[in-house]
Tab-separated table of C-alpha atoms and ligand atoms in Angstrom:
chain	number	residue	atom	x	y	z
A	1	MET	CA	13.273	-7.277	26.774
A	2	LYS	CA	10.970	-10.005	27.292
A	3	VAL	CA	11.194	-13.277	25.371
A	4	PRO	CA	7.735	-13.987	23.945
A	5	LYS	CA	5.626	-16.051	26.184
A	6	ARG	CA	3.285	-18.808	24.839
A	7	TYR	CA	1.152	-17.434	22.098
A	8	THR	CA	-2.103	-19.194	20.939
A	9	ARG	CA	-4.190	-18.677	18.107
A	10	ARG	CA	-6.937	-18.274	20.473
A	11	ILE	CA	-5.479	-15.513	22.598
A	12	PHE	CA	-4.655	-13.852	19.373
A	13	ILE	CA	-7.989	-14.111	17.918
A	14	SER	CA	-10.148	-12.935	20.800
A	15	ASP	CA	-7.322	-10.074	21.344
A	16	VAL	CA	-7.691	-8.947	17.853
A	17	ALA	CA	-11.614	-9.139	17.760
A	18	SER	CA	-11.525	-6.878	21.054
A	19	LYS	CA	-8.964	-4.518	19.692
A	20	ILE	CA	-10.727	-3.961	16.439
A	21	GLY	CA	-13.713	-2.682	18.278
A	22	LEU	CA	-15.641	-3.591	14.940
A	23	GLY	CA	-17.752	-0.403	15.091
A	24	VAL	CA	-15.060	2.009	13.696
A	25	LEU	CA	-16.507	2.017	10.217
A	26	PHE	CA	-17.424	4.596	8.679
A	27	SER	CA	-3.041	17.273	-0.077
A	28	PRO	CA	-0.600	15.975	-0.246
A	29	ALA	CA	0.956	16.390	-3.849
A	30	ILE	CA	1.193	13.219	-5.602
A	31	SER	CA	4.908	12.109	-5.977
A	32	SER	CA	5.732	14.988	-8.371
A	33	CYS	CA	9.146	14.471	-9.817
A	34	HIS	CA	9.491	11.416	-7.859
A	35	ASN	CA	12.798	10.365	-9.076
A	36	LYS	CA	14.317	13.255	-7.432
A	37	LYS	CA	13.151	12.091	-3.993
A	38	THR	CA	14.012	8.515	-4.150
A	39	ALA	CA	17.729	7.040	-3.730
A	40	ASP	CA	19.919	9.330	-5.559
A	41	LYS	CA	23.563	9.886	-5.495
A	42	ASN	CA	23.274	12.116	-2.305
A	43	ASP	CA	21.837	9.310	-0.536
A	44	LEU	CA	24.360	6.826	-1.608
A	45	GLN	CA	27.292	8.986	-0.477
A	46	ILE	CA	25.706	9.570	2.828
A	47	MET	CA	25.237	5.720	3.070
A	48	GLU	CA	28.888	5.329	2.449
A	49	THR	CA	29.735	7.187	5.711
A	50	LYS	CA	27.246	5.111	7.490
A	51	LYS	CA	29.089	2.023	6.882
A	52	ASN	CA	26.727	-0.359	5.748
A	53	LYS	CA	24.053	0.161	8.352
A	54	ARG	CA	21.159	-1.988	7.583
A	55	LEU	CA	18.080	-1.297	9.356
A	56	GLY	CA	16.097	-4.016	10.850
A	57	ILE	CA	12.390	-4.576	9.516
A	58	ALA	CA	9.781	-6.607	11.530
A	59	LEU	CA	6.828	-7.620	9.405
A	60	VAL	CA	3.446	-7.409	11.219
A	61	GLY	CA	1.068	-10.261	9.713
A	62	LEU	CA	2.514	-13.301	7.859
A	63	GLY	CA	-0.206	-13.945	5.217
A	64	LYS	CA	0.459	-14.073	1.550
A	65	TYR	CA	1.895	-10.825	0.813
A	66	SER	CA	4.505	-10.931	3.569
A	67	THR	CA	5.244	-14.761	2.762
A	68	GLU	CA	5.403	-14.400	-1.145
A	69	GLN	CA	6.747	-10.971	-1.713
A	70	LEU	CA	8.075	-8.966	1.387
A	71	ALA	CA	10.162	-11.523	2.821
A	72	PRO	CA	11.619	-12.567	-0.733
A	73	ALA	CA	12.200	-9.184	-1.269
A	74	LEU	CA	14.116	-8.580	2.016
A	75	SER	CA	16.812	-10.933	0.848
A	76	GLN	CA	17.425	-8.538	-1.948
A	77	THR	CA	17.654	-5.103	0.069
A	78	LYS	CA	20.702	-3.450	0.696
A	79	TYR	CA	19.823	-0.957	3.275
A	80	CYS	CA	17.388	-3.106	5.553
A	81	TYR	CA	16.683	-6.789	6.405
A	82	LEU	CA	14.306	-9.108	7.914
A	83	ALA	CA	14.895	-8.663	11.584
A	84	GLY	CA	11.650	-9.931	13.482
A	85	VAL	CA	8.193	-11.090	12.988
A	86	VAL	CA	4.667	-10.605	14.802
A	87	THR	CA	2.332	-13.292	14.205
A	88	GLY	CA	-0.484	-15.076	16.242
A	89	THR	CA	0.207	-18.546	14.889
A	90	ILE	CA	2.924	-20.503	16.977
A	91	GLU	CA	3.490	-22.750	13.657
A	92	LYS	CA	4.144	-19.743	11.450
A	93	ALA	CA	6.705	-18.428	14.037
A	94	ASP	CA	8.502	-21.560	14.121
A	95	ARG	CA	8.732	-22.034	10.336
A	96	TRP	CA	10.008	-18.388	9.706
A	97	GLN	CA	12.482	-18.515	12.565
A	98	LYS	CA	14.021	-21.469	10.846
A	99	LYS	CA	13.640	-20.314	7.288
A	100	TYR	CA	15.062	-16.654	7.942
A	101	ASP	CA	17.261	-17.530	10.985
A	102	ILE	CA	15.310	-14.905	13.292
A	103	PRO	CA	16.386	-14.792	16.843
A	104	THR	CA	13.645	-15.872	19.369
A	105	THR	CA	14.117	-12.478	20.917
A	106	ASN	CA	12.746	-10.840	17.609
A	107	ILE	CA	9.611	-12.940	17.647
A	108	TYR	CA	6.392	-11.161	18.817
A	109	ASN	CA	2.790	-12.140	18.816
A	110	TYR	CA	-0.166	-9.417	18.958
A	111	ILE	CA	-0.225	-9.402	22.712
A	112	ASN	CA	3.330	-8.881	23.500
A	113	PHE	CA	3.820	-6.743	20.419
A	114	ASP	CA	4.395	-3.436	22.382
A	115	ASP	CA	7.584	-4.959	23.840
A	116	ILE	CA	9.131	-4.347	20.560
A	117	LYS	CA	9.867	-0.835	21.892
A	118	ASN	CA	12.867	-2.295	23.792
A	119	ASN	CA	14.411	-4.107	21.001
A	120	PRO	CA	17.223	-2.314	19.050
A	121	ASP	CA	17.250	-4.773	16.407
A	122	ILE	CA	14.029	-3.491	15.182
A	123	ASP	CA	13.887	-0.036	13.407
A	124	ILE	CA	10.782	-0.340	11.117
A	125	VAL	CA	7.582	-1.982	11.756
A	126	TYR	CA	5.866	-3.045	8.440
A	127	VAL	CA	2.038	-3.497	8.964
A	128	VAL	CA	0.692	-6.362	6.532
A	129	LEU	CA	-2.644	-6.877	8.062
A	130	PRO	CA	-6.153	-6.827	6.966
A	131	ASN	CA	-7.145	-3.331	6.608
A	132	ALA	CA	-9.191	-2.807	9.652
A	133	LEU	CA	-6.153	-3.391	11.613
A	134	HIS	CA	-3.824	-0.861	10.046
A	135	ARG	CA	-4.702	1.975	12.437
A	136	GLU	CA	-4.162	-0.045	15.462
A	137	TYR	CA	-0.827	-1.466	14.744
A	138	VAL	CA	0.665	1.678	13.033
A	139	ILE	CA	-0.238	3.700	16.278
A	140	ARG	CA	1.184	1.079	18.450
A	141	ALA	CA	4.388	0.774	16.285
A	142	ALA	CA	4.768	4.615	16.591
A	143	GLU	CA	4.198	4.509	20.345
A	144	ALA	CA	7.056	1.770	20.514
A	145	GLY	CA	9.276	4.309	18.989
A	146	LYS	CA	9.500	2.538	15.483
A	147	HIS	CA	9.327	3.800	12.026
A	148	VAL	CA	6.403	2.454	10.123
A	149	ILE	CA	5.308	1.203	6.874
A	150	CYS	CA	1.698	0.472	6.467
A	151	GLU	CA	0.052	-1.429	3.480
A	152	LYS	CA	-2.436	0.152	1.234
A	153	PRO	CA	-5.349	1.028	1.674
A	154	MET	CA	-3.753	2.833	4.495
A	155	ALA	CA	-7.006	2.781	6.891
A	156	LEU	CA	-10.862	2.635	6.418
A	157	THR	CA	-11.687	6.300	7.204
A	158	VAL	CA	-9.656	9.591	6.715
A	159	ASP	CA	-10.151	10.046	10.583
A	160	GLU	CA	-8.297	7.050	11.021
A	161	CYS	CA	-5.553	8.061	8.958
A	162	ASP	CA	-5.096	11.296	10.813
A	163	GLU	CA	-4.809	9.487	14.204
A	164	MET	CA	-2.082	7.452	12.441
A	165	ILE	CA	-0.223	10.475	11.010
A	166	ALA	CA	-0.546	12.217	14.426
A	167	ALA	CA	0.861	9.411	16.110
A	168	CYS	CA	3.779	9.073	14.034
A	169	LYS	CA	4.463	12.817	14.170
A	170	LYS	CA	4.302	12.869	17.815
A	171	ALA	CA	6.723	10.039	18.029
A	172	ASP	CA	8.834	11.739	15.555
A	173	ARG	CA	8.852	8.548	13.467
A	174	LEU	CA	8.473	8.527	9.511
A	175	LEU	CA	5.478	6.855	8.122
A	176	SER	CA	4.978	5.625	4.842
A	177	ILE	CA	2.448	3.608	2.700
A	178	GLY	CA	3.465	0.223	0.786
A	179	TYR	CA	2.997	2.104	-2.649
A	180	ARG	CA	5.532	-0.148	-4.545
A	181	LEU	CA	4.682	1.052	-7.906
A	182	HIS	CA	6.229	4.358	-7.151
A	183	PHE	CA	9.577	2.355	-7.375
A	184	GLU	CA	8.799	0.724	-10.446
A	185	PRO	CA	10.310	1.898	-13.784
A	186	HIS	CA	7.416	1.870	-16.102
A	187	ASN	CA	5.016	3.557	-13.717
A	188	GLN	CA	7.814	6.080	-13.180
A	189	GLU	CA	7.890	6.479	-16.807
A	190	MET	CA	4.149	7.179	-16.865
A	191	MET	CA	4.748	9.953	-14.071
A	192	ARG	CA	7.547	11.640	-16.047
A	193	LEU	CA	5.564	11.533	-19.510
A	194	GLY	CA	2.344	12.722	-17.981
A	195	GLN	CA	3.780	15.133	-15.255
A	196	GLN	CA	6.269	16.668	-17.928
A	197	LYS	CA	3.328	16.848	-20.773
A	198	ILE	CA	5.739	14.930	-22.959
A	199	PHE	CA	2.788	14.008	-25.245
A	200	GLY	CA	1.044	17.328	-24.386
A	201	GLY	CA	-1.617	17.821	-21.797
A	202	ILE	CA	-3.511	14.867	-20.928
A	203	SER	CA	-7.426	14.921	-21.939
A	204	LYS	CA	-8.224	11.456	-20.718
A	205	MET	CA	-7.120	8.745	-18.427
A	206	VAL	CA	-8.230	4.996	-18.264
A	207	ALA	CA	-7.565	3.125	-15.198
A	208	GLU	CA	-8.826	-0.491	-14.671
A	209	ASN	CA	-7.780	-3.141	-12.136
A	210	GLY	CA	-9.788	-6.455	-11.441
A	211	LEU	CA	-9.237	-9.592	-9.890
A	212	SER	CA	-11.503	-12.867	-10.182
A	213	GLU	CA	-10.268	-14.959	-7.395
A	214	VAL	CA	-11.037	-13.377	-3.862
A	215	GLU	CA	-11.591	-15.114	-0.236
A	216	GLY	CA	-11.461	-14.623	3.296
A	217	TRP	CA	-11.405	-10.989	5.072
A	218	ARG	CA	-11.490	-9.461	1.694
A	219	LEU	CA	-15.360	-10.161	1.230
A	220	ASP	CA	-15.678	-8.946	5.131
A	221	LYS	CA	-16.670	-5.327	5.168
A	222	GLN	CA	-15.724	-4.704	8.652
A	223	LEU	CA	-12.240	-5.996	7.791
A	224	ALA	CA	-11.837	-4.828	4.326
A	225	GLY	CA	-13.652	-1.574	4.465
A	226	GLY	CA	-15.382	-2.206	1.332
A	227	GLY	CA	-14.891	-4.434	-1.598
A	228	PRO	CA	-12.386	-4.349	-4.726
A	229	LEU	CA	-12.137	-0.427	-4.640
A	230	MET	CA	-10.508	-0.529	-1.405
A	231	ASP	CA	-8.316	-3.469	-2.423
A	232	VAL	CA	-7.289	-3.135	-5.937
A	233	GLY	CA	-9.323	0.053	-7.241
A	234	ILE	CA	-7.153	1.992	-5.214
A	235	TYR	CA	-4.406	1.294	-7.901
A	236	CYS	CA	-6.350	3.118	-10.301
A	237	VAL	CA	-6.948	6.225	-8.136
A	238	GLN	CA	-3.099	6.379	-7.450
A	239	GLY	CA	-2.129	5.675	-11.284
A	240	ALA	CA	-4.674	8.562	-12.402
A	241	ARG	CA	-3.109	10.999	-9.547
A	242	TYR	CA	0.588	10.378	-10.419
A	243	THR	CA	0.220	10.148	-14.057
A	244	THR	CA	-1.632	13.627	-14.305
A	245	GLY	CA	0.299	14.964	-11.074
A	246	MET	CA	-3.035	16.440	-10.024
A	247	GLU	CA	-5.723	16.192	-7.702
A	248	PRO	CA	-9.373	15.017	-8.536
A	249	ILE	CA	-11.968	17.735	-7.966
A	250	ALA	CA	-15.192	15.634	-8.040
A	251	VAL	CA	-16.174	11.826	-8.597
A	252	ARG	CA	-19.164	9.906	-9.711
A	253	ALA	CA	-19.610	6.100	-9.292
A	254	GLN	CA	-21.921	3.353	-10.422
A	255	GLN	CA	-22.243	-0.103	-8.724
A	256	GLU	CA	-22.720	-2.803	-11.322
A	257	VAL	CA	-25.474	-5.441	-10.677
A	258	LYS	CA	-23.861	-8.396	-8.721
A	259	LYS	CA	-23.586	-11.905	-10.478
A	260	ASP	CA	-23.344	-13.249	-7.087
A	261	ASP	CA	-25.319	-11.763	-4.406
A	262	ARG	CA	-24.415	-14.439	-1.643
A	263	LYS	CA	-20.683	-13.994	-2.019
A	264	PHE	CA	-20.770	-10.250	-2.232
A	265	ARG	CA	-23.459	-9.481	0.191
A	266	GLU	CA	-21.480	-6.973	2.216
A	267	ILE	CA	-19.335	-5.330	-0.487
A	268	GLU	CA	-19.416	-4.194	-4.177
A	269	GLU	CA	-18.611	-6.877	-6.778
A	270	SER	CA	-17.755	-4.573	-9.610
A	271	LEU	CA	-17.683	-0.798	-9.835
A	272	THR	CA	-17.346	1.866	-12.253
A	273	TRP	CA	-16.356	5.459	-11.624
A	274	GLN	CA	-15.100	8.645	-12.933
A	275	MET	CA	-12.707	11.241	-11.268
A	276	GLU	CA	-12.787	14.766	-12.735
A	277	PHE	CA	-9.623	16.663	-12.633
A	278	PRO	CA	-8.819	20.103	-13.420
A	279	ASP	CA	-9.104	21.583	-17.068
A	280	GLY	CA	-11.983	19.003	-17.874
A	281	LEU	CA	-9.719	15.916	-17.777
A	282	ILE	CA	-11.559	12.651	-16.690
A	283	ALA	CA	-10.336	9.545	-15.403
A	284	GLU	CA	-12.640	6.677	-16.293
A	285	CYS	CA	-12.145	3.795	-14.017
A	286	LYS	CA	-13.457	0.265	-13.091
A	287	THR	CA	-12.437	-2.330	-10.348
A	288	SER	CA	-13.897	-5.773	-9.986
A	289	TYR	CA	-13.666	-8.928	-7.780
A	290	SER	CA	-15.005	-11.252	-10.566
A	291	GLU	CA	-13.104	-9.936	-13.668
A	292	GLU	CA	-9.594	-9.466	-14.374
A	293	PHE	CA	-8.196	-6.456	-15.996
A	294	ASN	CA	-5.163	-4.338	-15.628
A	295	LEU	CA	-4.590	-1.043	-17.375
A	296	LEU	CA	-3.239	2.510	-16.947
A	297	ARG	CA	-3.882	4.688	-19.977
A	298	ALA	CA	-3.309	8.319	-20.861
A	299	GLU	CA	-4.613	10.094	-23.921
A	300	ALA	CA	-2.884	13.567	-24.621
A	301	ASN	CA	-2.997	16.211	-27.233
A	302	LYS	CA	0.113	14.613	-29.095
A	303	GLY	CA	-0.225	11.042	-28.486
A	304	TRP	CA	-0.892	8.169	-25.951
A	305	PHE	CA	0.954	6.195	-23.585
A	306	GLU	CA	-0.106	3.039	-21.503
A	307	LEU	CA	0.823	0.139	-19.264
A	308	SER	CA	-0.884	-3.274	-19.564
A	309	PRO	CA	-0.539	-5.064	-17.361
A	310	ALA	CA	0.091	-2.010	-14.980
A	311	TYR	CA	-0.088	-3.115	-11.432
A	312	GLU	CA	1.584	-6.553	-11.327
A	313	TYR	CA	4.504	-7.453	-9.193
A	314	THR	CA	6.311	-8.180	-12.440
A	315	GLY	CA	5.789	-8.343	-16.237
A	316	ILE	CA	4.756	-5.026	-16.359
A	317	LYS	CA	4.352	-3.660	-20.096
A	318	GLY	CA	4.295	-0.300	-21.658
A	319	ARG	CA	3.473	1.295	-25.090
A	320	THR	CA	3.230	4.513	-26.313
A	321	SER	CA	1.990	6.191	-29.627
A	322	SER	CA	5.741	6.445	-30.439
A	323	GLY	CA	6.616	2.847	-29.825
A	324	LYS	CA	7.437	0.394	-26.982
A	325	MET	CA	8.533	1.169	-23.562
A	326	ASP	CA	11.866	-0.693	-22.684
A	327	PHE	CA	12.422	-0.752	-18.920
A	328	PRO	CA	13.723	-3.499	-16.700
A	329	GLN	CA	11.655	-5.493	-14.227
A	330	VAL	CA	12.764	-4.947	-11.021
A	331	ASN	CA	12.048	-6.100	-7.400
A	332	GLN	CA	9.500	-3.431	-6.522
A	333	GLN	CA	9.123	-4.226	-2.931
A	334	ALA	CA	13.037	-4.441	-2.424
A	335	ARG	CA	13.466	-0.708	-3.985
A	336	GLN	CA	10.397	0.383	-1.901
A	337	MET	CA	11.683	-0.762	1.270
A	338	ASP	CA	15.393	0.207	0.629
A	339	ASP	CA	13.988	3.750	-0.256
A	340	PHE	CA	12.435	3.933	2.884
A	341	ALA	CA	15.559	2.808	4.908
A	342	LEU	CA	17.418	5.475	3.079
A	343	ALA	CA	14.839	8.131	4.055
A	344	ILE	CA	15.452	7.224	7.667
A	345	LEU	CA	19.183	7.100	7.501
A	346	ASN	CA	19.413	10.330	5.554
A	347	ASN	CA	16.751	12.171	7.316
A	348	ARG	CA	14.816	12.981	4.456
A	349	PRO	CA	10.977	12.593	3.557
A	350	THR	CA	9.521	9.227	2.041
A	351	PRO	CA	7.929	9.820	-1.356
A	352	VAL	CA	5.048	7.786	-0.260
A	353	PRO	CA	3.974	9.353	3.064
A	354	GLY	CA	1.062	8.799	5.179
A	355	GLU	CA	-0.421	12.060	3.664
A	356	MET	CA	-0.593	10.277	0.405
A	357	GLY	CA	-2.270	7.298	1.911
A	358	ARG	CA	-4.762	9.488	3.263
A	359	GLN	CA	-5.731	11.542	0.222
A	360	ASP	CA	-6.496	8.186	-1.330
A	361	VAL	CA	-8.624	7.016	1.460
A	362	LYS	CA	-10.452	10.342	1.266
A	363	ILE	CA	-11.228	9.742	-2.627
A	364	LEU	CA	-12.151	6.254	-1.904
A	365	GLN	CA	-14.705	7.428	0.587
A	366	ALA	CA	-15.924	10.070	-1.779
A	367	ILE	CA	-16.223	7.217	-4.649
A	368	TYR	CA	-18.556	5.182	-2.230
A	369	GLN	CA	-20.554	8.297	-1.304
A	370	ALA	CA	-21.129	8.686	-4.832
A	371	MET	CA	-22.033	5.192	-5.471
A	372	GLU	CA	-24.581	5.023	-2.464
A	373	THR	CA	-26.261	8.458	-3.633
A	374	GLY	CA	-25.999	8.563	-7.253
A	375	ASN	CA	-24.633	12.018	-6.828
A	376	ARG	CA	-21.436	13.916	-8.165
A	377	ILE	CA	-19.283	14.195	-4.878
A	378	PRO	CA	-17.050	17.312	-5.009
A	379	LEU	CA	-13.587	16.854	-3.486
A	380	THR	CA	-13.058	19.932	-1.399
A	381	GLU	CA	-9.379	21.032	-0.567
A	382	GLU	CA	-8.340	21.403	2.912
B	401	NAD	P1	-3.619	-12.235	4.060
B	401	NAD	O1	-5.107	-12.727	4.259
B	401	NAD	O2	-2.812	-13.381	3.062
B	401	NAD	O3	-2.899	-12.281	5.427
B	401	NAD	C1	-3.261	-11.403	6.396
B	401	NAD	C2	-2.460	-11.767	7.641
B	401	NAD	O4	-3.007	-10.989	8.726
B	401	NAD	C3	-2.420	-13.058	8.053
B	401	NAD	O5	-1.435	-13.772	8.276
B	401	NAD	C4	-3.556	-13.421	9.195
B	401	NAD	O6	-3.211	-14.587	10.089
B	401	NAD	C5	-3.546	-11.900	9.946
B	401	NAD	N1	-4.529	-11.695	10.601
B	401	NAD	C6	-4.298	-11.053	11.601
B	401	NAD	N2	-5.560	-10.557	12.046
B	401	NAD	C7	-6.621	-11.103	11.465
B	401	NAD	C8	-7.887	-11.039	11.384
B	401	NAD	N3	-8.532	-10.578	12.503
B	401	NAD	N4	-8.462	-11.729	10.197
B	401	NAD	C9	-7.749	-12.033	9.544
B	401	NAD	N5	-6.345	-12.293	9.371
B	401	NAD	C10	-5.744	-11.647	10.263
B	401	NAD	O7	-3.624	-10.869	3.302
B	401	NAD	P2	-2.529	-10.064	2.471
B	401	NAD	O8	-2.943	-10.371	0.810
B	401	NAD	O9	-1.331	-10.589	2.753
B	401	NAD	O10	-2.808	-8.674	2.849
B	401	NAD	C11	-2.428	-8.108	3.901
B	401	NAD	C12	-2.440	-6.535	3.813
B	401	NAD	O11	-1.530	-6.187	2.855
B	401	NAD	C13	-3.844	-5.966	3.194
B	401	NAD	O12	-3.905	-4.650	3.735
B	401	NAD	C14	-3.476	-5.805	1.744
B	401	NAD	O13	-4.368	-4.594	1.144
B	401	NAD	C15	-2.033	-5.491	1.370
B	401	NAD	N6	-1.645	-6.007	0.419
B	401	NAD	C16	-0.645	-5.084	-0.646
B	401	NAD	C17	-0.277	-5.650	-1.702
B	401	NAD	C18	0.603	-4.700	-2.365
B	401	NAD	O14	0.853	-5.003	-3.402
B	401	NAD	N7	1.014	-3.260	-2.055
B	401	NAD	C19	-0.483	-6.921	-2.067
B	401	NAD	C20	-1.273	-7.708	-1.316
B	401	NAD	C21	-1.829	-7.230	-0.057
């Protein structure tokens, strides 16, 4: 394989800008019985016979999430490790190479990225770029013969998701979305309590996720695809889906009046929306880029259960009408990546596939349509 040539930020930026094109704007069942599908005894036995084979992951995009969460998590994984990086910034390449002892041959930029196909050290490409770039890099990774993890939201449109899924199918590679909370014990308990109706049928859900300090590409509609709904509201959509184990049949949405018109000129600042599920169940949701909240709550016939905070990397706390939830704090990302490595090694599906990401994008698009039109938008089954 080729050793990376000189890479400069300038080449990278112009390359990226031309690749984005900037003109592309605009079911799967939700993890039911999730625990069954993740690493179980069977997985571990098969692993034994594979003699500690650890799969190599290359992180694409060395921003905050890669730096502060994924790379540290990869020092705790058992079935995969940080084998390479893809970055457009030469200083970052140097820093990461020294810190994580990455061979020069495993460092790529956005131009020579496709050469990764000749690198047997890299089994999995993990796309951790701004949302508008997910489609391109997932497809290029699949075409290079790599399995792919793509960060949320999977893409900006359902059509993009379809192209990404098709590319991975064609290359016979697994595709998963970075839905770390499926591997988090408190959120797994919400799935169990809701889907197994431990407190009876759910009559109402409340899901809220908001941040107050946001900058950079997240405020740029072409790169982010939208505002807080795409970035953190997606966790509410996910939470309602995996707690109920059902798919919404229609949505309504109301954009709140902006407090900062300039900062949020391209995207919504705060949004409330409702998702109608079968049996009259309503999920009341909200998201914001100017106010912090973090809740996932289910009200059922015989009690209630909730997480607050629900979506953080650590410190998730849960309660039910019968008392406290008592589960350990875990490294969610390490579990998520190990589960994907085991899925590949054991030739089984991932519990968080591209189809799940596509369904969320479909719901997000319907919520934006409801916000823009003021109408109730039905979600038709396909
Ligand atoms: P970030 O801004 O910190 O990092 C983005 C990286 O992309 C940077 O290294 C930047 O140099 C690079 N990049 C490449 N092309 C770019 C371009 N044209 N414009 C701007 N940056 C460009 O962002 P982040 O917080 O690391 O988020 C990256 C992705 O990860 C997003 O899709 C985000 O939704 C997702 N994310 C997921 C979680 C999670 O909990 N699963 C948490 C944070 C972020």
